[in-house]
Coordinates of C-alpha atoms in Angstrom, one line a residue:
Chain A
X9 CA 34.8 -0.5 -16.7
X10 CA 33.6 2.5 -18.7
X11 CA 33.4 6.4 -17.6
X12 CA 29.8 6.0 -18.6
X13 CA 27.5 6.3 -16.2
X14 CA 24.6 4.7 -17.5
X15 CA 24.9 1.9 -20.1
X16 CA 22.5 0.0 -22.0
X17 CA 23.6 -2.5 -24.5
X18 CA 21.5 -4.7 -26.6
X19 CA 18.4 -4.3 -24.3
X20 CA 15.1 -6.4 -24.8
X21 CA 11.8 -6.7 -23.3
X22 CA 8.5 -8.4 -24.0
X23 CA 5.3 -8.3 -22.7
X24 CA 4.1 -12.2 -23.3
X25 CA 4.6 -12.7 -27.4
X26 CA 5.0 -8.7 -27.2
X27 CA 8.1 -7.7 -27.8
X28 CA 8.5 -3.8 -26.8
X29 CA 12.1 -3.2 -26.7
X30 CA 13.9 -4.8 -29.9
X31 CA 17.7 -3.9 -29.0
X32 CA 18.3 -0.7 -27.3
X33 CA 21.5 0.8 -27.1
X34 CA 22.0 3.8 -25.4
X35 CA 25.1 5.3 -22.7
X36 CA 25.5 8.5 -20.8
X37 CA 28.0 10.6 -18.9
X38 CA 27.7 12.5 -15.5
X39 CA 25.2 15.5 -16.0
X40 CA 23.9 14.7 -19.3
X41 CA 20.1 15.9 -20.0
X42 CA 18.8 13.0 -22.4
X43 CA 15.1 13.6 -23.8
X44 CA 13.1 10.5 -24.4
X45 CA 10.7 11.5 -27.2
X46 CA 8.4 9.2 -29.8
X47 CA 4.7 8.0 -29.7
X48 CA 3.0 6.1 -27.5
X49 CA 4.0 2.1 -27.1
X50 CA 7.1 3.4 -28.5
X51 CA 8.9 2.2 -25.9
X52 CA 10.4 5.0 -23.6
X53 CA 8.6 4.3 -20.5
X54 CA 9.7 0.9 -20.3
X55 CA 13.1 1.4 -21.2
X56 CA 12.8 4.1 -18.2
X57 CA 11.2 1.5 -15.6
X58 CA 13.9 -1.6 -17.0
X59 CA 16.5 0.9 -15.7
X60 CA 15.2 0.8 -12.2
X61 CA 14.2 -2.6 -12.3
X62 CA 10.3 -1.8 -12.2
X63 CA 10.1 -4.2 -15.1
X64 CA 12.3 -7.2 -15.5
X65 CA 14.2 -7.8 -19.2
X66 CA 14.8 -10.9 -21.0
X67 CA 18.0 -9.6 -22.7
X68 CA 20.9 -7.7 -22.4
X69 CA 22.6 -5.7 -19.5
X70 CA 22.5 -2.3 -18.2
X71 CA 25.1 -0.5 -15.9
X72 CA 24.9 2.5 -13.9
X73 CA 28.5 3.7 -13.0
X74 CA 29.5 0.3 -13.9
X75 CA 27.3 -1.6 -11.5
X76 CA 25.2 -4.4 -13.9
X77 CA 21.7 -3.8 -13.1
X78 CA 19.1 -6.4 -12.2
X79 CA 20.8 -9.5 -13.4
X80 CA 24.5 -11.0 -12.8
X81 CA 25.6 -14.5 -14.4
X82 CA 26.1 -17.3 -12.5
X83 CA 27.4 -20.5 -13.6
X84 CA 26.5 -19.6 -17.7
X85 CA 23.4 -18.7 -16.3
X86 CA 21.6 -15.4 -16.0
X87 CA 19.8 -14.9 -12.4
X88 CA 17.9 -12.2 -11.3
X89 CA 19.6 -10.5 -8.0
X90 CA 18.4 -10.6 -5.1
X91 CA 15.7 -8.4 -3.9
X92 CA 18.2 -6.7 -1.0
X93 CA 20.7 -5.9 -3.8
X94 CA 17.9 -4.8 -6.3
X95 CA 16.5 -2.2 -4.0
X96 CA 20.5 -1.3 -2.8
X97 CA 20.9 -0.5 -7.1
X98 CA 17.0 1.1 -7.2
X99 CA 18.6 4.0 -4.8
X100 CA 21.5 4.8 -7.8
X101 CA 18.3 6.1 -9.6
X102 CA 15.8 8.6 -8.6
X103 CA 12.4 8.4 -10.3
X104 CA 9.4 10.7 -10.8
X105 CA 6.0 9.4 -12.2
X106 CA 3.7 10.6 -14.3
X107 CA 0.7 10.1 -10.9
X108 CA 3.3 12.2 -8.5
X109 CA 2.8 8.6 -7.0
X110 CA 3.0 10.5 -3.0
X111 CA 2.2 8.4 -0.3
X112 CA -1.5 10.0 1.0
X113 CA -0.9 9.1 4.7
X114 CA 2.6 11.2 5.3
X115 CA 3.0 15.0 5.0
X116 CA 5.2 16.3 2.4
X117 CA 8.1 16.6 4.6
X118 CA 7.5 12.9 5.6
X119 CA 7.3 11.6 2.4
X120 CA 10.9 12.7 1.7
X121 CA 11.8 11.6 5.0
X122 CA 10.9 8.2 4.6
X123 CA 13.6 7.3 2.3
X124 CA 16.0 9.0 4.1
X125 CA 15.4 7.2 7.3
X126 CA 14.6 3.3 6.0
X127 CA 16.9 3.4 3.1
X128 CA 20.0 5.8 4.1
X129 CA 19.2 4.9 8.3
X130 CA 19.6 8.7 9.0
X131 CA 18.0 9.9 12.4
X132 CA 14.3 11.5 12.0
X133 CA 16.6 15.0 13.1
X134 CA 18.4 14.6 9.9
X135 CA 16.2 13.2 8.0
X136 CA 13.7 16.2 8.3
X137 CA 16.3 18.8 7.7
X138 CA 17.2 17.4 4.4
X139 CA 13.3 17.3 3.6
X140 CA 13.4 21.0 4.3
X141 CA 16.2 21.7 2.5
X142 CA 14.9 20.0 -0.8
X143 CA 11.2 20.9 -0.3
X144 CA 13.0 25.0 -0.2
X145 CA 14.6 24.1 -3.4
X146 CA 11.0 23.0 -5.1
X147 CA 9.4 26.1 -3.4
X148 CA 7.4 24.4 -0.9
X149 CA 9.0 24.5 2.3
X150 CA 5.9 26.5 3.7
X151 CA 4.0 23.2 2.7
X152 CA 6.0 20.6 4.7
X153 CA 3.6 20.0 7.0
X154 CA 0.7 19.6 4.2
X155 CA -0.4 16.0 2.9
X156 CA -0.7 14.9 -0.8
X157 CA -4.0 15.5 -0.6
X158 CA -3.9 19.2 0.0
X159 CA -1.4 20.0 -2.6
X160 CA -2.1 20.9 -5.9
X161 CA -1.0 18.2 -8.4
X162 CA 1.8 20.6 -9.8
X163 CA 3.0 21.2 -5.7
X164 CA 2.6 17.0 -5.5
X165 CA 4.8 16.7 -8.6
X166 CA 7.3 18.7 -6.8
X167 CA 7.6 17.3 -3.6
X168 CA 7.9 14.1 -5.4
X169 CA 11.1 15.2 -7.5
X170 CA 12.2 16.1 -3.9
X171 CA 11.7 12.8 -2.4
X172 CA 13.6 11.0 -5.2
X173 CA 16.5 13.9 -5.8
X174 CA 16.9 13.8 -1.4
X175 CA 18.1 10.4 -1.7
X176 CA 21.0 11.4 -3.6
X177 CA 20.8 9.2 -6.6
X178 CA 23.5 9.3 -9.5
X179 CA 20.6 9.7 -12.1
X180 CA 17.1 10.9 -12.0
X181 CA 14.5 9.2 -14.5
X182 CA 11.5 11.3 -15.0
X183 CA 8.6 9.4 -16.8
X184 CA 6.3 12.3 -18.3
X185 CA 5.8 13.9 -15.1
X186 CA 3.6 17.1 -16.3
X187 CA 1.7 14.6 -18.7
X188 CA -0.9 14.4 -15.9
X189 CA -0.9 18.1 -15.2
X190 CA -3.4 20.7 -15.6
X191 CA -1.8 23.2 -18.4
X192 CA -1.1 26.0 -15.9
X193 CA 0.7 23.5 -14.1
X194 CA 3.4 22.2 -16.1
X195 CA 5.5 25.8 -16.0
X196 CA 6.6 25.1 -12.3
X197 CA 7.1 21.2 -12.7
X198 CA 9.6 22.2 -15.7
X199 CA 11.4 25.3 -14.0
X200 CA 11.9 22.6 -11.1
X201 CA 13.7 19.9 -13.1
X202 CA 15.6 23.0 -15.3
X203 CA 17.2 24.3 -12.5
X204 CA 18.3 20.6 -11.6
X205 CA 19.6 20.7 -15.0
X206 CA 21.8 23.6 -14.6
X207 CA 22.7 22.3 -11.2
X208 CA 24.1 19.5 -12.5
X209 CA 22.0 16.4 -12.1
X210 CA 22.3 13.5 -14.6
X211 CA 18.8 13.2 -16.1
X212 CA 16.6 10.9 -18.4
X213 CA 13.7 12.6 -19.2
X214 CA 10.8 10.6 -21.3
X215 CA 8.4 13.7 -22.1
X216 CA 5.9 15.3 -24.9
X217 CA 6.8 18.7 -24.1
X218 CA 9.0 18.9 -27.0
X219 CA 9.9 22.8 -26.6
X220 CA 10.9 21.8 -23.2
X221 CA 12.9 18.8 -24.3
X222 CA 14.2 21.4 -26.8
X223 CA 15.7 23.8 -24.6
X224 CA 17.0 21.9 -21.5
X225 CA 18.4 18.8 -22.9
X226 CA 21.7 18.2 -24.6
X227 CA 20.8 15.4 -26.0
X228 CA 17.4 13.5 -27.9
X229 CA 16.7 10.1 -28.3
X230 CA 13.7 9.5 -30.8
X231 CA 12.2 5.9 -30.1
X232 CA 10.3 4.0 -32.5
X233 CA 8.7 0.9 -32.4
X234 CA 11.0 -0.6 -29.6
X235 CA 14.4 1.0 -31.2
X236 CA 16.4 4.0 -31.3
X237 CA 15.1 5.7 -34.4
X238 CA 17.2 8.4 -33.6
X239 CA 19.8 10.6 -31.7
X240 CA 21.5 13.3 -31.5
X241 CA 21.4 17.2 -30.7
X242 CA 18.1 18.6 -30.1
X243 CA 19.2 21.6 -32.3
X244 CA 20.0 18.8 -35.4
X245 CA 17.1 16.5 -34.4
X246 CA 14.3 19.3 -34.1
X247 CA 15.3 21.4 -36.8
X248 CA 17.0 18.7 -39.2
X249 CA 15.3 15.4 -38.5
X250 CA 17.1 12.8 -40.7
X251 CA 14.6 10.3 -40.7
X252 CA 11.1 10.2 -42.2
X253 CA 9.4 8.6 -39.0
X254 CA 11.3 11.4 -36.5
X255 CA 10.1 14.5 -38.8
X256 CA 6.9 13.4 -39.3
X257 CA 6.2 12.7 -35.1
X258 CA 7.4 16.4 -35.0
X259 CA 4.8 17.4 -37.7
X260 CA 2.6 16.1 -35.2
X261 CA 3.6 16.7 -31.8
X262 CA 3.4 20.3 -29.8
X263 CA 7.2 21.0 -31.4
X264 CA 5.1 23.6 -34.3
Chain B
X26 CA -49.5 -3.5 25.0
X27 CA -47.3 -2.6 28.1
X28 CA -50.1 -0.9 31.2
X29 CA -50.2 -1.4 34.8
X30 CA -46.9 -0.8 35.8
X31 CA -45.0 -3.2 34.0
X32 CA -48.2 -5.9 33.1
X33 CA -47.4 -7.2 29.1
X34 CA -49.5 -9.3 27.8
X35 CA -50.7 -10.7 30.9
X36 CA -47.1 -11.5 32.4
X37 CA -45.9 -8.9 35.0
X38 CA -42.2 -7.3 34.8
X39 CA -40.2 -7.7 37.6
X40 CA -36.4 -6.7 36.8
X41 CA -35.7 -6.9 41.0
X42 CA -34.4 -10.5 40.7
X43 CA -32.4 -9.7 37.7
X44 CA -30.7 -6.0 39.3
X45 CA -29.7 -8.5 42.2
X46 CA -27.6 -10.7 40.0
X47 CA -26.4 -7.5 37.8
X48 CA -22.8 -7.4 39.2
X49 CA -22.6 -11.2 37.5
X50 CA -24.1 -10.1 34.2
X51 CA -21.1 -7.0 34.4
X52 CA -18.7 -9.7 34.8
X53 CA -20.2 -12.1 32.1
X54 CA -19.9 -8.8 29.6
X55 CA -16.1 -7.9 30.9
X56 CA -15.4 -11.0 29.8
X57 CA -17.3 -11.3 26.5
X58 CA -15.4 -8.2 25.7
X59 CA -12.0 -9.8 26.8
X60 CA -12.8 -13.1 24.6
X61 CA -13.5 -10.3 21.7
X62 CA -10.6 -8.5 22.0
X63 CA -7.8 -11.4 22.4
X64 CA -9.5 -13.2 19.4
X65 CA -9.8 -10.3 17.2
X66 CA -6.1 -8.9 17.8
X67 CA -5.0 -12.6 17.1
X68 CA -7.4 -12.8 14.5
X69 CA -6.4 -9.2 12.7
X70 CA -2.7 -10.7 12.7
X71 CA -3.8 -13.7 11.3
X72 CA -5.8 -11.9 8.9
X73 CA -3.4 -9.8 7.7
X74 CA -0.7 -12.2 6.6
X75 CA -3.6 -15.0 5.3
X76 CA -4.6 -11.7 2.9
X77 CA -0.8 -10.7 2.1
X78 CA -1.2 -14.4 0.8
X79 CA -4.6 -14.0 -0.9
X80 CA -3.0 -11.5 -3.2
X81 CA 0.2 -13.0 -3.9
X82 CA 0.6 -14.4 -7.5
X83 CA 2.9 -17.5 -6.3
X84 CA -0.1 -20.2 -6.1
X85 CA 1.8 -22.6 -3.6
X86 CA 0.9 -19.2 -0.9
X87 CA -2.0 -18.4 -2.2
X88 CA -3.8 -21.7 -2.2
X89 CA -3.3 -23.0 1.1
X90 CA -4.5 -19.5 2.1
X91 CA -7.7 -19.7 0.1
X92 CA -8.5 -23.2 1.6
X93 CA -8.1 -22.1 5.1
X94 CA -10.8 -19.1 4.4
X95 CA -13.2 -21.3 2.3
X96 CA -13.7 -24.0 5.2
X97 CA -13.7 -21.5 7.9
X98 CA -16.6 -19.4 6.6
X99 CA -18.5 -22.0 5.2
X100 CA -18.3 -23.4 8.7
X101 CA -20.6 -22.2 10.9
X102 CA -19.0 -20.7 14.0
X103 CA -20.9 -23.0 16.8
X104 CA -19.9 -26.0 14.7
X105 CA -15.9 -24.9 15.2
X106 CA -16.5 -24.0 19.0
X107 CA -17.9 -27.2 19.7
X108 CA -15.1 -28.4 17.5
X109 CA -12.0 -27.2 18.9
X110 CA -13.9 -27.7 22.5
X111 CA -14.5 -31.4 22.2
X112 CA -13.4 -33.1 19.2
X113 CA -9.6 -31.7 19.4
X114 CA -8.6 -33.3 23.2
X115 CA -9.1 -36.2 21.5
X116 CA -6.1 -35.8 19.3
X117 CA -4.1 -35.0 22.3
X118 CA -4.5 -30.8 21.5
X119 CA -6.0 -29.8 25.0
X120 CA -6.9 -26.1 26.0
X121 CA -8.9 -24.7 29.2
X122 CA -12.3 -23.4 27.7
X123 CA -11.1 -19.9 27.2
X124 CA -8.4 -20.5 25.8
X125 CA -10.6 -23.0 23.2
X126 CA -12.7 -20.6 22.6
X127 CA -10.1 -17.4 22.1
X128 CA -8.5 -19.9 19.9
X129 CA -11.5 -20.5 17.8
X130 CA -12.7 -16.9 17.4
X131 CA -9.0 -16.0 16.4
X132 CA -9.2 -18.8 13.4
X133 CA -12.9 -17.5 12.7
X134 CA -12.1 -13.9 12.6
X135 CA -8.7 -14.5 11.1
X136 CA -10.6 -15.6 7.6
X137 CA -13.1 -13.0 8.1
X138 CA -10.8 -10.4 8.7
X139 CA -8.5 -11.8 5.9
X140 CA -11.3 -10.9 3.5
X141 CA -11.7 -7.7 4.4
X142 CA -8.1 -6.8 4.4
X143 CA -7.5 -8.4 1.0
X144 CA -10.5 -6.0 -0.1
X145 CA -8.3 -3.3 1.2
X146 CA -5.2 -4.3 -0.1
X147 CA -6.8 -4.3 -3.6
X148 CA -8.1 -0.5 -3.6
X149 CA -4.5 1.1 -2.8
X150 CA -2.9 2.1 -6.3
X151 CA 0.1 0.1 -7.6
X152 CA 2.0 3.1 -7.9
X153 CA 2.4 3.7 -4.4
X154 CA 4.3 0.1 -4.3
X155 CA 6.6 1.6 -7.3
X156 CA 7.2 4.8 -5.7
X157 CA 8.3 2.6 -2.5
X158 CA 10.5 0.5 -4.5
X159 CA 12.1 3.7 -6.9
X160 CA 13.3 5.5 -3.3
X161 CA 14.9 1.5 -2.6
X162 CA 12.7 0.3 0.3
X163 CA 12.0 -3.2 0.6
X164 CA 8.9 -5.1 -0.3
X165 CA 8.7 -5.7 3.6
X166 CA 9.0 -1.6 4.4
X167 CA 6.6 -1.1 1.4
X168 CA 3.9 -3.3 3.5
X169 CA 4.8 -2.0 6.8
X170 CA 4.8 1.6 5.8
X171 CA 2.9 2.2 3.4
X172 CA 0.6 -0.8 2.7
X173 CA -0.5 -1.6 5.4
X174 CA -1.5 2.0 7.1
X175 CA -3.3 3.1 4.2
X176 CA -5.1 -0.4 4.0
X177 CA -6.1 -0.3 7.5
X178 CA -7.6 3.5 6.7
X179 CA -9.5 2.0 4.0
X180 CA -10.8 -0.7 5.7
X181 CA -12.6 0.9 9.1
X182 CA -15.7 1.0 7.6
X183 CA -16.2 -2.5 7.1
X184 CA -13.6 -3.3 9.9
X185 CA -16.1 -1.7 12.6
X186 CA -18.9 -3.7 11.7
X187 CA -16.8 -7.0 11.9
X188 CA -15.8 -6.2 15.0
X189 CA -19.0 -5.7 16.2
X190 CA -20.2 -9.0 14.5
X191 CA -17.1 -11.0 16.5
X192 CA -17.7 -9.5 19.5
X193 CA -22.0 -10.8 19.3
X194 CA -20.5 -14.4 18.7
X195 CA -18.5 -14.7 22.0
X196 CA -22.4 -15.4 22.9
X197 CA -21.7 -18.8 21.6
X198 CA -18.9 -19.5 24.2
X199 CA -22.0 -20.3 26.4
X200 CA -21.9 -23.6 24.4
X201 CA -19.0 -24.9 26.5
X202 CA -19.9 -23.1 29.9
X203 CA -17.9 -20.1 29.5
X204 CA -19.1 -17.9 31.7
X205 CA -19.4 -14.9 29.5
X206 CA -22.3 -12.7 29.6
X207 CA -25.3 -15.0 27.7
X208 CA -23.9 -18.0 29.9
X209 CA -24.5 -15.5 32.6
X210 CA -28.3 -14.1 31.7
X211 CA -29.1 -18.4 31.5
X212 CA -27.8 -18.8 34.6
X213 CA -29.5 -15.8 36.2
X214 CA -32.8 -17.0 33.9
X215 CA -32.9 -20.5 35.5
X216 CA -32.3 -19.5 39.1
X217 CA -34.8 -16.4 39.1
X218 CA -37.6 -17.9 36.0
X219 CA -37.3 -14.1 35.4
X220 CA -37.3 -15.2 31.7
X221 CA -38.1 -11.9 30.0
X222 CA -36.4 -9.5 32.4
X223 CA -33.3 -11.9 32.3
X224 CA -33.0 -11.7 28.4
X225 CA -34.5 -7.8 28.2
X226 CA -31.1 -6.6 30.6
X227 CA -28.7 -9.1 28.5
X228 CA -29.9 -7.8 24.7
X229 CA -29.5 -4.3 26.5
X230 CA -26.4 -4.8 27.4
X231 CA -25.2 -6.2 23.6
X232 CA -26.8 -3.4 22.2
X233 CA -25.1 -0.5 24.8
X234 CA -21.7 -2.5 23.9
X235 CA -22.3 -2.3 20.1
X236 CA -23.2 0.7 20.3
X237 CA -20.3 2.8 22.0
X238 CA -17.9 0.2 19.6
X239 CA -19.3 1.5 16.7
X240 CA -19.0 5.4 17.6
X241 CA -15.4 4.1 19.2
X242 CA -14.8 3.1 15.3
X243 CA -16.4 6.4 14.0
X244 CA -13.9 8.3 16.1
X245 CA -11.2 6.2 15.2
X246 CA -12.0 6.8 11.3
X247 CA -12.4 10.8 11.9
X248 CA -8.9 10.8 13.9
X249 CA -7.4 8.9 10.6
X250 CA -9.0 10.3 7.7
X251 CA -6.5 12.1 5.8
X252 CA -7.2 16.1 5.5
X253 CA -8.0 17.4 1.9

């Protein structure tokens, strides 16, 4: 077993004939910030979603603090899990979507609670005070009571990074969650998941806002065309991109 | 048209007869509404499940489930009561009139009902499901959660008037003597020959009973709609 705590080795994924993830390798340690960057059909969001099972892979493994994800071999055979122990490994991760994804019928504070008292079998008592305590630290705690549908989508972003960060998960994934953001939004999404950063948290971030990617990650991963085209420190990769492909997605993205 | 105190059309109105036996027509409607409400909450369980099944991409559930709604509503409902009433106790599968008739609303409403929940189930985002899954419930707590509440809010609308629809048809439990309300009216109709009165009091009565359903519904959808 490795120190890593998330490892993904020879990863592969198709779509039908489609083949969208051609071999990715990739680890992590505890409280690494990892960008995600590269066009679109690049492949980042489904490397994201095959690390919390949301889509199945053909090939290769991937461990989080050396628990093999998905998939175990049985008799020379690879078998999916089943679905009790794929949604027991879904709670090492913590995900935010691009749609905020809230559920429309539950409050704020019960939309973090929900989790907390299916998944983790905490009392409502409990469950609602860690709501409050996470909903304080995304500066909505005035807005527990409030459902999706009276937030603004920056305030639905946040509560959602408080419903996956409150179930205390090893590693949060975020899949371009200011992507569907009004401009004026995105500050307080970001300042949310920098100050998460600087707590700590181990994070995966797939994003297009490269300044942001710039200043709170320590490291990039530039994917191309199903592959790891790149990686290394955003300092090197902005500022000294060593492949054609990376330097000319920079030429074109908001990184000016 | 109407004149001369109640003359219409040369026949005059005469409700007396009929307010005599009201207290029968009362019962024959508490009952209607009993036969409604045990075959729809039998029926909305049914329902649910058969359109859990409708959407489900494993064809060995979803078949079966298909078949049962294709012969039910291209069955018409009389057809099945009579069905269930007298064809069935000839294969040994006896049941008291009520019960045959609760029975066969249930199955009837179940497809019905199943149609209107798959509808439903269709209009809720798939991200909802993913978010559900990413926090590590199970596809079970995803249904009962967060599926099946929001599908249920979707679905009043056409929900109300189904109910309304199913609760008209106990009318046909009159085919097999169930003394419901239109069994009722005929037999009030045949012992008075106050024909028009008879069926005037009964269609008020269906209409009243609709009626306070359907703002029942309404109220039920204000209560749940979600606050923007």
């Amino acid at each position: 077993m490795s120190n890593n705590l998330l490892e993904i080795r020879d990863l592969h994924k198709s779509y039908g004939d489609v083949e969208v993830l051609k071999g990715v390798n990739c680890t992590m340690t505890q409280g690494d910030v990892i960008s995600v960057i590269g066009s679109s059909g690049s492949g980042k969001t489904t490397m994201l979603r095959c690390i919390n099972m949301l889509e199945e892979f053909q090939g290769g493994t991937i461990s989080i603090d050396g628990q093999e994800i998905g998939y175990e071999m049985v008799g020379g055979q690879r078998r999916r899990k089943s679905e009790k122990e794929i949604a027991r490994q879904r709670a090492l991760t913590g995900m935010a979507f691009q749609q905020f994804n809230l559920f429309p019928h539950m409050t704020a504070a019960r939309n973090i609670m929900l989790g907390l008292m299916k998944v983790k079998k905490l009392s409502k008592e409990e469950a609602r005070s860690i709501a409050e305590k996470w909903l304080d630290r995304v500066g909505l705690r005035s807005r527990a009571d409030n459902f999706p549908g009276q937030l603004s989508g920056g305030q639905q972003q946040r509560v959602a990074i408080a419903r996956a960060i409150a179930m205390n998960p090893k590693l949060m994934l975020f899949d371009e969650v200011t992507s569907a953001l009004d401009p004026e939004l995105v500050n307080e999404v970001l300042q949310v998941i920098k100050t998460l950063a600087q707590d700590g948290m181990s994070m995966l971030l797939v994003t297009h806002e490269m300044r942001f990617a710039y200043e709170v990650s320590n490291r990039v991963i530039f994917m191309n065309q199903g592959r790891i085209g790149e990686e290394g420190n955003p300092r090197e990769m902005f500022h000294k991109p060593k492949s054609e492909r990376l330097a000319e997605f920079l030429k074109t993205s908001s990184f000016g | 048209m109407l004149s001369n105190g109640g003359r219409f059309m040369g026949y005059t109105l005469n409700f007396a007869a009929v307010w005599r036996s009201f207290d029968l027509l009362l019962e024959g409607l508490a009952l209607s509404l009993a036969l409604a409400f045990g075959a729809i909450l039998i029926g909305a369980v049914i329902g649910l499940i058969t359109a859990f099944c409708l959407i489900s991409k494993n064809g060995f559930i979803k078949r079966p489930a298909g078949t049962y709604v294709t012969i039910i509503r291209n069955t018409p409902i009389l057809v099945l009561v009579l069905f269930t009433y007298f064809a069935l106790p000839q294969l040994g599968f006896r049941l008291g009139k009520i019960e045959s008739f609760v029975f066969t609303l249930a199955l009837y409403s179940g497809a019905y009902l199943a149609e209107v929940f798959r509808a439903g189930l269709l209009s809720i985002p798939g991200g909802l499901r993913e978010a559900g899954l990413a926090i590590g419930l199970t596809e079970m707590q995803i249904r009962t959660s967060i599926i099946a509440p929001l599908m249920f809010r979707n679905v009043l609308p056409s929900l109300s008037s189904t109910i309304i629809s199913l609760f008209k048809d106990t009318s046909l439990a009159a085919a097999i003597a169930v003394p419901e309300l239109t069994f009722e009216a005929r037999k009030i109709n045949v012992e008075t020959f106050r024909v028009i009165e008879t069926w005037i009091v009964a269609s008020c009565l269906y209409v009243l009973t609709c009626s306070i359903l359907a703002a029942l519904m309404r109220e039920v959808e204000r209560r749940l709609s979600l606050p923007r």
